[in-house]
C-alpha atoms as a PDB file:
ATOM      1  CA  MET A   1      -0.381   0.182  -0.254  1.00  0.00           C
ATOM      2  CA  GLU A   2       2.895   2.889   0.848  1.00  0.00           C
ATOM      3  CA  VAL A   3       3.889   1.756  -3.032  1.00  0.00           C
ATOM      4  CA  PHE A   4       1.122   3.053  -3.931  1.00  0.00           C
ATOM      5  CA  PHE A   5       0.479   5.843  -2.237  1.00  0.00           C
ATOM      6  CA  ARG A   6       4.154   7.261  -3.376  1.00  0.00           C
ATOM      7  CA  ASN A   7       3.879   6.416  -6.808  1.00  0.00           C
ATOM      8  CA  PHE A   8       2.527   7.997  -8.927  1.00  0.00           C
ATOM      9  CA  HIS A   9       2.474   5.960 -12.129  1.00  0.00           C
ATOM     10  CA  TYR A  10       2.096   3.015  -9.711  1.00  0.00           C
ATOM     11  CA  ARG A  11      -1.330   4.464  -9.153  1.00  0.00           C
ATOM     12  CA  ILE A  12      -2.698   5.565 -12.026  1.00  0.00           C
ATOM     13  CA  PHE A  13      -1.832   2.015 -13.321  1.00  0.00           C
ATOM     14  CA  MET A  14      -3.541   0.063 -10.781  1.00  0.00           C
ATOM     15  CA  LEU A  15      -6.665   3.050 -10.595  1.00  0.00           C
ATOM     16  CA  ALA A  16      -7.244   1.919 -14.446  1.00  0.00           C
ATOM     17  CA  ASN A  17      -7.329  -1.525 -13.733  1.00  0.00           C
ATOM     18  CA  ILE A  18      -9.929  -0.618 -10.955  1.00  0.00           C
ATOM     19  CA  ILE A  19     -12.103   1.223 -13.373  1.00  0.00           C
ATOM     20  CA  SER A  20     -11.453  -1.881 -15.319  1.00  0.00           C
ATOM     21  CA  ALA A  21     -12.086  -4.258 -13.897  1.00  0.00           C
ATOM     22  CA  ILE A  22     -15.782  -2.360 -12.923  1.00  0.00           C
ATOM     23  CA  GLY A  23     -16.578  -1.738 -16.269  1.00  0.00           C
ATOM     24  CA  PHE A  24     -16.285  -5.422 -17.055  1.00  0.00           C
ATOM     25  CA  SER A  25     -18.037  -6.873 -14.886  1.00  0.00           C
ATOM     26  CA  LEU A  26     -20.406  -3.982 -15.506  1.00  0.00           C
ATOM     27  CA  PHE A  27     -20.321  -5.684 -19.265  1.00  0.00           C
ATOM     28  CA  GLY A  28     -21.088  -8.945 -17.969  1.00  0.00           C
ATOM     29  CA  ILE A  29     -23.953  -8.279 -16.292  1.00  0.00           C
ATOM     30  CA  VAL A  30     -26.304  -5.729 -18.680  1.00  0.00           C
ATOM     31  CA  PHE A  31     -25.615  -8.592 -21.331  1.00  0.00           C
ATOM     32  CA  VAL A  32     -26.768 -11.646 -19.421  1.00  0.00           C
ATOM     33  CA  ILE A  33     -29.764  -9.515 -19.104  1.00  0.00           C
ATOM     34  CA  TYR A  34     -29.928  -8.209 -22.960  1.00  0.00           C
ATOM     35  CA  ALA A  35     -29.008 -12.326 -24.219  1.00  0.00           C
ATOM     36  CA  ARG A  36     -31.601 -13.207 -22.113  1.00  0.00           C
ATOM     37  CA  HIS A  37     -34.414 -11.424 -24.929  1.00  0.00           C
ATOM     38  CA  MET A  38     -32.867 -13.413 -27.074  1.00  0.00           C
ATOM     39  CA  SER A  39     -33.436 -15.924 -28.969  1.00  0.00           C
ATOM     40  CA  HIS A  40     -31.500 -18.348 -27.803  1.00  0.00           C
ATOM     41  CA  PRO A  41     -30.288 -17.515 -24.620  1.00  0.00           C
ATOM     42  CA  SER A  42     -27.393 -19.688 -24.120  1.00  0.00           C
ATOM     43  CA  LEU A  43     -25.230 -19.312 -25.850  1.00  0.00           C
ATOM     44  CA  ALA A  44     -25.255 -15.590 -26.805  1.00  0.00           C
ATOM     45  CA  SER A  45     -23.965 -16.265 -23.167  1.00  0.00           C
ATOM     46  CA  SER A  46     -21.299 -18.728 -24.161  1.00  0.00           C
ATOM     47  CA  VAL A  47     -20.311 -16.905 -26.998  1.00  0.00           C
ATOM     48  CA  ALA A  48     -19.372 -13.658 -24.752  1.00  0.00           C
ATOM     49  CA  SER A  49     -17.226 -15.481 -21.909  1.00  0.00           C
ATOM     50  CA  VAL A  50     -15.929 -17.481 -24.437  1.00  0.00           C
ATOM     51  CA  ALA A  51     -15.279 -14.008 -25.699  1.00  0.00           C
ATOM     52  CA  GLY A  52     -14.324 -12.362 -22.644  1.00  0.00           C
ATOM     53  CA  SER A  53     -12.021 -15.220 -21.746  1.00  0.00           C
ATOM     54  CA  LEU A  54      -9.874 -14.589 -24.974  1.00  0.00           C
ATOM     55  CA  PRO A  55      -7.543 -11.667 -23.727  1.00  0.00           C
ATOM     56  CA  LEU A  56      -6.651 -14.081 -20.321  1.00  0.00           C
ATOM     57  CA  LEU A  57      -5.605 -16.769 -22.213  1.00  0.00           C
ATOM     58  CA  LEU A  58      -3.525 -14.744 -25.216  1.00  0.00           C
ATOM     59  CA  ASP A  59      -1.984 -12.754 -21.921  1.00  0.00           C
ATOM     60  CA  ILE A  60      -0.775 -15.948 -20.656  1.00  0.00           C
ATOM     61  CA  LEU A  61       0.886 -16.412 -23.274  1.00  0.00           C
ATOM     62  CA  MET A  62       1.969 -13.565 -24.066  1.00  0.00           C
ATOM     63  CA  GLY A  63       4.095 -13.155 -20.644  1.00  0.00           C
ATOM     64  CA  TYR A  64       5.315 -16.786 -21.853  1.00  0.00           C
ATOM     65  CA  LEU A  65       6.618 -15.464 -25.490  1.00  0.00           C
ATOM     66  CA  ALA A  66       7.826 -12.333 -23.480  1.00  0.00           C
ATOM     67  CA  ASP A  67      10.373 -14.551 -20.577  1.00  0.00           C
ATOM     68  CA  GLN A  68      12.551 -16.222 -24.250  1.00  0.00           C
ATOM     69  CA  SER A  69      13.461 -13.194 -25.206  1.00  0.00           C
ATOM     70  CA  THR A  70      17.151 -12.453 -24.185  1.00  0.00           C
ATOM     71  CA  ASN A  71      17.352  -8.525 -24.538  1.00  0.00           C
ATOM     72  CA  TYR A  72      13.978  -7.244 -22.595  1.00  0.00           C
ATOM     73  CA  PHE A  73      14.957  -3.395 -22.853  1.00  0.00           C
ATOM     74  CA  ARG A  74      16.101  -3.838 -27.310  1.00  0.00           C
ATOM     75  CA  LEU A  75      12.823  -5.995 -28.149  1.00  0.00           C
END
């Protein structure tokens, strides 16, 4: 918590992540309410869930590839 209060850039980054997480949660809630009125609500919810999980899987892959590099500052 000390880093949060002393480091301006870290504070901005963390606040942006918190706002992003709140927006993602609200989007999920609104989409479930919207999908309930579609012709195939379970299919729409499943597609939205997979589409929301895809960036997380890509983050894991990109993190692995970033660790494989030899010169971090140049790349």
